[in-house]
Amino acid sequence: MTRRDTLYTGLEAGPGSFRFDERVVDVFPDMINRSVPGYSLVVPMIGQLARRFVQPGTSVHDLGCSLGAVSFAVRRALVGREGLDGVRIVATDSSSAMTDRLRERLGTDSADGGVPVDVVTGDIRDTDLSGSSFVALNFTLQFLDLDERDRLLARIADGLQPGGALVLAEKIRFEDAEVQLRQTEWHEDFKRLQGYSDLEIARKRSALEEVLKSETETRHLERLHAAGFTCATRWFQCFAFTAWLAEK
Ligand code: GEK
């Protein structure tokens, strides 16, 4: 049972103070569902896409896995598919509060006979990505420093088998200031309708300052092409929340 996110009702948030610590872990599923429009659709769709791209004897990487939503979705979507010999899902997150909770959840998951999931507490900048066929960066790249993103994307492309794919989902920034303003207002309307107060919205915005650094779609597509992906297709967008599939 997930607790309701009331983190910023009573908490004065310093600029850039947001951390994936135990207090966030306790409310994380509620927080992400009420903050990211479309999250509950994007996650199972990543599973659907994985079903098409996963190859025998390869790894699937869930980078910045949090509580493993993508790993669970991929595991479920692969049930009944042929050609899964030697396939493993590797779920990595630098927050031990997240990975400890994920290990508990895996222990009680009833997806019997699904592909194994290895949970790693570590930095995705150091993950060995060789021999993979499917990689998911579901709202994770946005938390890396800007100058570290090119290298990670190039490493993902290098580690993927030919025919493999990356799903990248990010909160983007819009080039046109007017569009950026409107999209931000629509996102804040979404959060209000999800029950967040104006004060909570303002405090969370401040806490995420310089922690979540969003880039334009053009910049993401340039990086994907420079990294060696042959084709990148946008398959989801709701306000700033955008997902692409990049194929090798
Ligand atoms: C989901 N994908 O539910 N190395 C490892 N983990 C990191 C790093 C890093 N360098 N930087 C950030 N993280 C998930 C949602 S949440 C998105 C991803 C959000 C981790 C961080 O600890 C957190 O768990 C996750 O990336 C981002 O489908 O909360 O908006």
Short mmCIF file of N, CA, C and O in Angstrom, two decimals, residues 103-214:
data_model
loop_
_atom_site.label_atom_id
_atom_site.label_comp_id
_atom_site.label_asym_id
_atom_site.label_seq_id
_atom_site.Cartn_x
_atom_site.Cartn_y
_atom_site.Cartn_z
N ARG A 103 13.87 -4.51 -3.55
CA ARG A 103 14.17 -5.92 -3.23
C ARG A 103 13.03 -6.54 -2.43
O ARG A 103 12.63 -7.67 -2.68
N GLU A 104 12.47 -5.77 -1.49
CA GLU A 104 11.32 -6.28 -0.71
C GLU A 104 10.14 -6.57 -1.64
O GLU A 104 9.49 -7.59 -1.52
N ARG A 105 9.90 -5.62 -2.58
CA ARG A 105 8.74 -5.78 -3.48
C ARG A 105 8.91 -7.01 -4.38
O ARG A 105 7.95 -7.72 -4.64
N LEU A 106 10.14 -7.24 -4.84
CA LEU A 106 10.38 -8.39 -5.71
C LEU A 106 10.14 -9.69 -4.97
O LEU A 106 9.63 -10.66 -5.54
N GLY A 107 10.46 -9.67 -3.68
CA GLY A 107 10.27 -10.85 -2.86
C GLY A 107 8.81 -11.25 -2.76
O GLY A 107 8.49 -12.42 -2.59
N THR A 108 7.90 -10.28 -2.90
CA THR A 108 6.48 -10.60 -2.75
C THR A 108 5.73 -10.57 -4.08
O THR A 108 4.52 -10.76 -4.12
N ASP A 109 6.45 -10.32 -5.20
CA ASP A 109 5.77 -10.25 -6.50
C ASP A 109 5.39 -11.66 -6.95
O ASP A 109 6.15 -12.60 -6.77
N SER A 110 4.21 -11.76 -7.55
CA SER A 110 3.73 -13.10 -7.90
C SER A 110 3.91 -13.44 -9.39
O SER A 110 3.31 -14.38 -9.87
N ALA A 111 4.74 -12.66 -10.11
CA ALA A 111 4.95 -12.95 -11.54
C ALA A 111 5.84 -14.19 -11.68
O ALA A 111 7.01 -14.12 -12.08
N ASP A 112 5.30 -15.35 -11.29
CA ASP A 112 6.08 -16.59 -11.28
C ASP A 112 6.60 -16.90 -12.67
O ASP A 112 5.92 -16.73 -13.66
N GLY A 113 7.82 -17.39 -12.70
CA GLY A 113 8.37 -17.84 -13.98
C GLY A 113 8.82 -16.69 -14.86
O GLY A 113 9.25 -16.90 -15.99
N GLY A 114 8.73 -15.45 -14.37
CA GLY A 114 9.18 -14.32 -15.17
C GLY A 114 10.70 -14.30 -15.24
O GLY A 114 11.38 -15.03 -14.51
N VAL A 115 11.26 -13.47 -16.12
CA VAL A 115 12.72 -13.39 -16.22
C VAL A 115 13.27 -12.81 -14.92
O VAL A 115 12.61 -12.00 -14.27
N PRO A 116 14.49 -13.24 -14.53
CA PRO A 116 15.04 -12.75 -13.26
C PRO A 116 15.36 -11.26 -13.30
O PRO A 116 15.70 -10.71 -14.35
N VAL A 117 15.22 -10.64 -12.14
CA VAL A 117 15.56 -9.21 -12.00
C VAL A 117 16.70 -9.09 -10.98
O VAL A 117 16.57 -9.54 -9.85
N ASP A 118 17.83 -8.51 -11.41
CA ASP A 118 18.94 -8.22 -10.49
C ASP A 118 18.83 -6.75 -10.09
O ASP A 118 18.76 -5.89 -10.97
N VAL A 119 18.84 -6.51 -8.80
CA VAL A 119 18.75 -5.12 -8.33
C VAL A 119 20.15 -4.66 -7.92
O VAL A 119 20.81 -5.33 -7.13
N VAL A 120 20.58 -3.54 -8.46
CA VAL A 120 21.91 -3.03 -8.17
C VAL A 120 21.80 -1.63 -7.56
O VAL A 120 21.14 -0.75 -8.13
N THR A 121 22.44 -1.43 -6.41
CA THR A 121 22.54 -0.09 -5.83
C THR A 121 23.82 0.51 -6.39
O THR A 121 24.92 0.06 -6.07
N GLY A 122 23.68 1.45 -7.28
CA GLY A 122 24.88 2.00 -7.90
C GLY A 122 24.54 3.14 -8.83
O GLY A 122 23.37 3.45 -9.06
N ASP A 123 25.60 3.72 -9.37
CA ASP A 123 25.45 4.88 -10.24
C ASP A 123 25.35 4.40 -11.69
O ASP A 123 26.20 3.62 -12.14
N ILE A 124 24.33 4.86 -12.39
CA ILE A 124 24.15 4.40 -13.78
C ILE A 124 25.28 4.86 -14.69
O ILE A 124 25.46 4.32 -15.77
N ARG A 125 26.07 5.83 -14.23
CA ARG A 125 27.23 6.25 -15.04
C ARG A 125 28.30 5.17 -15.05
O ARG A 125 29.19 5.19 -15.89
N ASP A 126 28.22 4.21 -14.10
CA ASP A 126 29.23 3.14 -14.02
C ASP A 126 28.67 1.79 -14.45
O ASP A 126 29.39 0.79 -14.42
N THR A 127 27.41 1.70 -14.80
CA THR A 127 26.79 0.40 -15.12
C THR A 127 27.43 -0.20 -16.37
O THR A 127 27.63 0.49 -17.36
N ASP A 128 27.75 -1.51 -16.30
CA ASP A 128 28.24 -2.21 -17.48
C ASP A 128 27.03 -2.51 -18.38
O ASP A 128 26.14 -3.25 -18.00
N LEU A 129 27.04 -1.90 -19.55
CA LEU A 129 25.87 -2.00 -20.42
C LEU A 129 26.10 -2.94 -21.60
O LEU A 129 25.24 -3.04 -22.49
N SER A 130 27.22 -3.63 -21.60
CA SER A 130 27.53 -4.49 -22.75
C SER A 130 26.53 -5.65 -22.81
O SER A 130 26.02 -6.10 -21.78
N GLY A 131 26.27 -6.12 -24.02
CA GLY A 131 25.40 -7.27 -24.21
C GLY A 131 23.95 -7.00 -23.84
O GLY A 131 23.24 -7.89 -23.36
N SER A 132 23.48 -5.78 -24.06
CA SER A 132 22.07 -5.49 -23.77
C SER A 132 21.27 -5.40 -25.07
O SER A 132 21.82 -5.16 -26.14
N SER A 133 19.98 -5.63 -24.95
CA SER A 133 19.13 -5.48 -26.14
C SER A 133 18.03 -4.44 -25.91
O SER A 133 17.41 -3.98 -26.87
N PHE A 134 17.79 -4.09 -24.66
CA PHE A 134 16.75 -3.08 -24.38
C PHE A 134 17.15 -2.31 -23.12
O PHE A 134 17.52 -2.92 -22.11
N VAL A 135 17.08 -0.99 -23.22
CA VAL A 135 17.46 -0.12 -22.10
C VAL A 135 16.34 0.90 -21.89
O VAL A 135 15.82 1.45 -22.87
N ALA A 136 15.99 1.14 -20.64
CA ALA A 136 14.99 2.17 -20.33
C ALA A 136 15.61 3.22 -19.42
O ALA A 136 16.24 2.90 -18.40
N LEU A 137 15.44 4.47 -19.82
CA LEU A 137 15.80 5.63 -18.98
C LEU A 137 14.49 6.38 -18.80
O LEU A 137 14.17 7.30 -19.55
N ASN A 138 13.69 5.92 -17.84
CA ASN A 138 12.35 6.47 -17.67
C ASN A 138 12.39 7.61 -16.65
O ASN A 138 12.34 7.39 -15.44
N PHE A 139 12.48 8.84 -17.15
CA PHE A 139 12.55 10.05 -16.32
C PHE A 139 13.76 10.03 -15.38
O PHE A 139 13.65 10.40 -14.21
N THR A 140 14.90 9.60 -15.90
CA THR A 140 16.12 9.52 -15.10
C THR A 140 17.23 10.43 -15.64
O THR A 140 17.94 11.06 -14.86
N LEU A 141 17.38 10.49 -16.97
CA LEU A 141 18.49 11.27 -17.54
C LEU A 141 18.45 12.72 -17.04
O LEU A 141 19.47 13.36 -16.83
N GLN A 142 17.23 13.22 -16.83
CA GLN A 142 17.04 14.61 -16.41
C GLN A 142 17.71 14.95 -15.07
O GLN A 142 17.88 16.10 -14.72
N PHE A 143 18.10 13.91 -14.30
CA PHE A 143 18.76 14.15 -13.02
C PHE A 143 20.28 14.11 -13.12
O PHE A 143 20.98 14.34 -12.13
N LEU A 144 20.82 13.81 -14.31
CA LEU A 144 22.28 13.81 -14.48
C LEU A 144 22.75 15.21 -14.86
O LEU A 144 22.01 15.96 -15.51
N ASP A 145 24.00 15.53 -14.49
CA ASP A 145 24.56 16.80 -14.94
C ASP A 145 24.56 16.83 -16.46
O ASP A 145 24.77 15.79 -17.11
N LEU A 146 24.39 18.02 -17.02
CA LEU A 146 24.28 18.13 -18.48
C LEU A 146 25.51 17.57 -19.18
O LEU A 146 25.40 16.91 -20.21
N ASP A 147 26.68 17.79 -18.61
CA ASP A 147 27.91 17.36 -19.30
C ASP A 147 28.17 15.86 -19.16
O ASP A 147 29.17 15.36 -19.66
N GLU A 148 27.29 15.14 -18.47
CA GLU A 148 27.48 13.69 -18.33
C GLU A 148 26.55 12.90 -19.24
O GLU A 148 26.65 11.68 -19.35
N ARG A 149 25.63 13.61 -19.88
CA ARG A 149 24.57 12.92 -20.61
C ARG A 149 25.05 12.31 -21.93
O ARG A 149 24.65 11.20 -22.29
N ASP A 150 25.92 13.04 -22.64
CA ASP A 150 26.41 12.52 -23.94
C ASP A 150 27.11 11.17 -23.75
O ASP A 150 26.90 10.23 -24.49
N ARG A 151 27.95 11.13 -22.72
CA ARG A 151 28.76 9.93 -22.50
C ARG A 151 27.86 8.74 -22.16
O ARG A 151 28.04 7.64 -22.68
N LEU A 152 26.86 8.96 -21.31
CA LEU A 152 25.98 7.85 -20.94
C LEU A 152 25.22 7.35 -22.18
O LEU A 152 25.14 6.14 -22.41
N LEU A 153 24.72 8.26 -22.98
CA LEU A 153 23.95 7.83 -24.17
C LEU A 153 24.86 7.08 -25.15
O LEU A 153 24.44 6.08 -25.74
N ALA A 154 26.09 7.53 -25.29
CA ALA A 154 27.04 6.84 -26.19
C ALA A 154 27.34 5.45 -25.64
O ALA A 154 27.41 4.46 -26.40
N ARG A 155 27.48 5.33 -24.32
CA ARG A 155 27.74 4.02 -23.72
C ARG A 155 26.54 3.09 -23.91
O ARG A 155 26.71 1.89 -24.13
N ILE A 156 25.34 3.63 -23.82
CA ILE A 156 24.15 2.79 -24.03
C ILE A 156 24.14 2.28 -25.47
O ILE A 156 23.94 1.09 -25.72
N ALA A 157 24.38 3.19 -26.42
CA ALA A 157 24.37 2.78 -27.83
C ALA A 157 25.45 1.73 -28.09
O ALA A 157 25.20 0.74 -28.79
N ASP A 158 26.63 1.92 -27.51
CA ASP A 158 27.72 0.94 -27.71
C ASP A 158 27.35 -0.42 -27.13
O ASP A 158 27.71 -1.46 -27.70
N GLY A 159 26.69 -0.42 -25.97
CA GLY A 159 26.39 -1.68 -25.29
C GLY A 159 25.24 -2.45 -25.91
O GLY A 159 25.10 -3.66 -25.68
N LEU A 160 24.42 -1.77 -26.70
CA LEU A 160 23.25 -2.46 -27.30
C LEU A 160 23.67 -3.34 -28.47
O LEU A 160 24.51 -2.95 -29.29
N GLN A 161 23.05 -4.49 -28.57
CA GLN A 161 23.21 -5.36 -29.74
C GLN A 161 22.56 -4.66 -30.95
O GLN A 161 21.59 -3.91 -30.77
N PRO A 162 23.02 -4.96 -32.17
CA PRO A 162 22.29 -4.46 -33.34
C PRO A 162 20.83 -4.92 -33.24
O PRO A 162 20.56 -6.05 -32.84
N GLY A 163 19.91 -4.04 -33.55
CA GLY A 163 18.49 -4.37 -33.43
C GLY A 163 17.92 -4.06 -32.05
O GLY A 163 16.73 -4.22 -31.83
N GLY A 164 18.79 -3.62 -31.13
CA GLY A 164 18.32 -3.27 -29.79
C GLY A 164 17.76 -1.86 -29.75
O GLY A 164 17.83 -1.12 -30.74
N ALA A 165 17.20 -1.50 -28.60
CA ALA A 165 16.55 -0.18 -28.52
C ALA A 165 16.63 0.41 -27.12
O ALA A 165 16.75 -0.31 -26.12
N LEU A 166 16.54 1.74 -27.10
CA LEU A 166 16.48 2.52 -25.86
C LEU A 166 15.15 3.25 -25.79
O LEU A 166 14.73 3.86 -26.79
N VAL A 167 14.49 3.19 -24.64
CA VAL A 167 13.37 4.11 -24.40
C VAL A 167 13.88 5.22 -23.49
O VAL A 167 14.44 4.94 -22.42
N LEU A 168 13.72 6.44 -23.95
CA LEU A 168 14.09 7.61 -23.17
C LEU A 168 12.81 8.40 -22.89
O LEU A 168 12.08 8.75 -23.82
N ALA A 169 12.52 8.64 -21.61
CA ALA A 169 11.38 9.50 -21.25
C ALA A 169 11.91 10.63 -20.39
O ALA A 169 12.70 10.40 -19.47
N GLU A 170 11.51 11.84 -20.71
CA GLU A 170 12.02 13.03 -20.04
C GLU A 170 10.96 14.11 -19.92
O GLU A 170 10.04 14.19 -20.76
N LYS A 171 11.14 14.96 -18.93
CA LYS A 171 10.39 16.23 -18.92
C LYS A 171 11.21 17.19 -19.78
O LYS A 171 12.39 17.40 -19.48
N ILE A 172 10.61 17.72 -20.83
CA ILE A 172 11.39 18.59 -21.71
C ILE A 172 11.09 20.06 -21.42
O ILE A 172 10.13 20.40 -20.72
N ARG A 173 11.93 20.90 -22.01
CA ARG A 173 11.75 22.36 -21.96
C ARG A 173 11.41 22.78 -23.38
O ARG A 173 11.90 22.17 -24.34
N PHE A 174 10.58 23.81 -23.53
CA PHE A 174 10.18 24.23 -24.88
C PHE A 174 11.00 25.44 -25.32
O PHE A 174 11.31 26.32 -24.50
N GLU A 175 11.37 25.45 -26.61
CA GLU A 175 12.22 26.52 -27.12
C GLU A 175 11.53 27.89 -27.02
O GLU A 175 12.15 28.88 -26.66
N ASP A 176 10.24 27.91 -27.33
CA ASP A 176 9.49 29.16 -27.34
C ASP A 176 9.00 29.49 -25.91
O ASP A 176 8.33 28.67 -25.27
N ALA A 177 9.36 30.69 -25.44
CA ALA A 177 9.07 31.06 -24.05
C ALA A 177 7.56 31.06 -23.76
O ALA A 177 7.11 30.67 -22.67
N GLU A 178 6.78 31.47 -24.76
CA GLU A 178 5.33 31.50 -24.61
C GLU A 178 4.77 30.07 -24.44
O GLU A 178 3.91 29.81 -23.58
N VAL A 179 5.27 29.17 -25.26
CA VAL A 179 4.84 27.75 -25.18
C VAL A 179 5.26 27.17 -23.83
O VAL A 179 4.49 26.46 -23.16
N GLN A 180 6.48 27.48 -23.42
CA GLN A 180 6.99 26.98 -22.14
C GLN A 180 6.06 27.41 -20.98
O GLN A 180 5.71 26.60 -20.13
N LEU A 181 5.64 28.66 -21.04
CA LEU A 181 4.77 29.21 -19.99
C LEU A 181 3.43 28.48 -19.97
O LEU A 181 2.94 28.04 -18.92
N ARG A 182 2.85 28.33 -21.17
CA ARG A 182 1.54 27.67 -21.27
C ARG A 182 1.62 26.22 -20.80
O ARG A 182 0.78 25.74 -20.04
N GLN A 183 2.66 25.51 -21.25
CA GLN A 183 2.80 24.09 -20.88
C GLN A 183 2.99 23.94 -19.37
O GLN A 183 2.49 22.99 -18.77
N THR A 184 3.72 24.89 -18.78
CA THR A 184 3.93 24.85 -17.33
C THR A 184 2.60 25.05 -16.60
O THR A 184 2.28 24.35 -15.64
N GLU A 185 1.80 26.00 -17.11
CA GLU A 185 0.48 26.24 -16.49
C GLU A 185 -0.40 24.99 -16.58
O GLU A 185 -1.07 24.63 -15.62
N TRP A 186 -0.37 24.33 -17.74
CA TRP A 186 -1.21 23.13 -17.91
C TRP A 186 -0.76 22.02 -16.97
O TRP A 186 -1.56 21.30 -16.41
N HIS A 187 0.56 21.90 -16.82
CA HIS A 187 1.07 20.88 -15.91
C HIS A 187 0.66 21.21 -14.46
O HIS A 187 0.25 20.33 -13.70
N GLU A 188 0.71 22.50 -14.11
CA GLU A 188 0.32 22.87 -12.75
C GLU A 188 -1.18 22.67 -12.53
O GLU A 188 -1.60 22.28 -11.43
N ASP A 189 -1.98 22.89 -13.57
CA ASP A 189 -3.42 22.58 -13.47
C ASP A 189 -3.60 21.09 -13.17
O ASP A 189 -4.44 20.70 -12.35
N PHE A 190 -2.82 20.27 -13.87
CA PHE A 190 -2.89 18.81 -13.65
C PHE A 190 -2.61 18.51 -12.18
O PHE A 190 -3.35 17.76 -11.53
N LYS A 191 -1.55 19.11 -11.65
CA LYS A 191 -1.18 18.83 -10.26
C LYS A 191 -2.27 19.31 -9.28
O LYS A 191 -2.59 18.62 -8.31
N ARG A 192 -2.86 20.45 -9.58
CA ARG A 192 -3.96 20.95 -8.73
C ARG A 192 -5.12 19.96 -8.73
O ARG A 192 -5.68 19.64 -7.70
N LEU A 193 -5.46 19.48 -9.93
CA LEU A 193 -6.57 18.51 -10.02
C LEU A 193 -6.24 17.20 -9.32
O LEU A 193 -7.13 16.44 -8.94
N GLN A 194 -4.93 16.93 -9.16
CA GLN A 194 -4.51 15.73 -8.42
C GLN A 194 -4.49 15.98 -6.92
O GLN A 194 -4.05 15.12 -6.17
N GLY A 195 -4.87 17.20 -6.51
CA GLY A 195 -5.00 17.48 -5.08
C GLY A 195 -3.84 18.21 -4.46
O GLY A 195 -3.82 18.42 -3.23
N TYR A 196 -2.83 18.60 -5.25
CA TYR A 196 -1.73 19.38 -4.68
C TYR A 196 -2.17 20.85 -4.54
O TYR A 196 -2.81 21.40 -5.45
N SER A 197 -1.78 21.48 -3.43
CA SER A 197 -2.09 22.91 -3.23
C SER A 197 -1.05 23.76 -3.97
O SER A 197 0.04 23.28 -4.32
N ASP A 198 -1.37 25.04 -4.14
CA ASP A 198 -0.41 25.95 -4.78
C ASP A 198 0.90 26.00 -3.99
O ASP A 198 1.98 26.08 -4.57
N LEU A 199 0.79 25.93 -2.67
CA LEU A 199 2.00 25.98 -1.83
C LEU A 199 2.86 24.73 -2.06
O LEU A 199 4.08 24.82 -2.22
N GLU A 200 2.22 23.57 -2.11
CA GLU A 200 2.98 22.33 -2.36
C GLU A 200 3.66 22.39 -3.74
O GLU A 200 4.81 21.98 -3.89
N ILE A 201 2.92 22.90 -4.73
CA ILE A 201 3.47 22.97 -6.09
C ILE A 201 4.70 23.89 -6.10
O ILE A 201 5.75 23.56 -6.67
N ALA A 202 4.56 25.04 -5.42
CA ALA A 202 5.67 26.01 -5.40
C ALA A 202 6.88 25.44 -4.65
O ALA A 202 8.02 25.59 -5.09
N ARG A 203 6.63 24.77 -3.54
CA ARG A 203 7.74 24.21 -2.76
C ARG A 203 8.47 23.10 -3.53
O ARG A 203 9.68 22.99 -3.51
N LYS A 204 7.69 22.26 -4.22
CA LYS A 204 8.32 21.17 -4.99
C LYS A 204 9.13 21.78 -6.14
O LYS A 204 10.23 21.31 -6.43
N ARG A 205 8.59 22.83 -6.78
CA ARG A 205 9.31 23.46 -7.88
C ARG A 205 10.66 23.97 -7.38
O ARG A 205 11.71 23.76 -7.99
N SER A 206 10.65 24.59 -6.20
CA SER A 206 11.88 25.13 -5.63
C SER A 206 12.85 23.98 -5.28
O SER A 206 14.04 24.05 -5.55
N ALA A 207 12.31 22.90 -4.69
CA ALA A 207 13.16 21.78 -4.29
C ALA A 207 13.86 21.15 -5.49
O ALA A 207 14.97 20.61 -5.38
N LEU A 208 13.20 21.19 -6.66
CA LEU A 208 13.76 20.53 -7.86
C LEU A 208 14.68 21.44 -8.67
O LEU A 208 15.32 20.99 -9.61
N GLU A 209 14.77 22.72 -8.25
CA GLU A 209 15.62 23.68 -8.98
C GLU A 209 17.04 23.17 -9.07
O GLU A 209 17.63 22.81 -8.04
N GLU A 210 17.59 23.13 -10.26
CA GLU A 210 18.98 22.68 -10.48
C GLU A 210 19.19 21.21 -10.13
O GLU A 210 20.31 20.72 -10.14
N VAL A 211 18.11 20.49 -9.78
CA VAL A 211 18.23 19.05 -9.55
C VAL A 211 17.71 18.35 -10.80
O VAL A 211 18.37 17.46 -11.35
N LEU A 212 16.52 18.79 -11.26
CA LEU A 212 15.97 18.28 -12.52
C LEU A 212 16.26 19.32 -13.60
O LEU A 212 15.71 20.43 -13.57
N LYS A 213 17.16 18.97 -14.51
CA LYS A 213 17.55 19.94 -15.55
C LYS A 213 17.01 19.47 -16.90
O LYS A 213 17.52 18.51 -17.48
N SER A 214 15.94 20.14 -17.35
CA SER A 214 15.31 19.68 -18.59
C SER A 214 15.93 20.36 -19.80
O SER A 214 16.44 21.47 -19.73
#
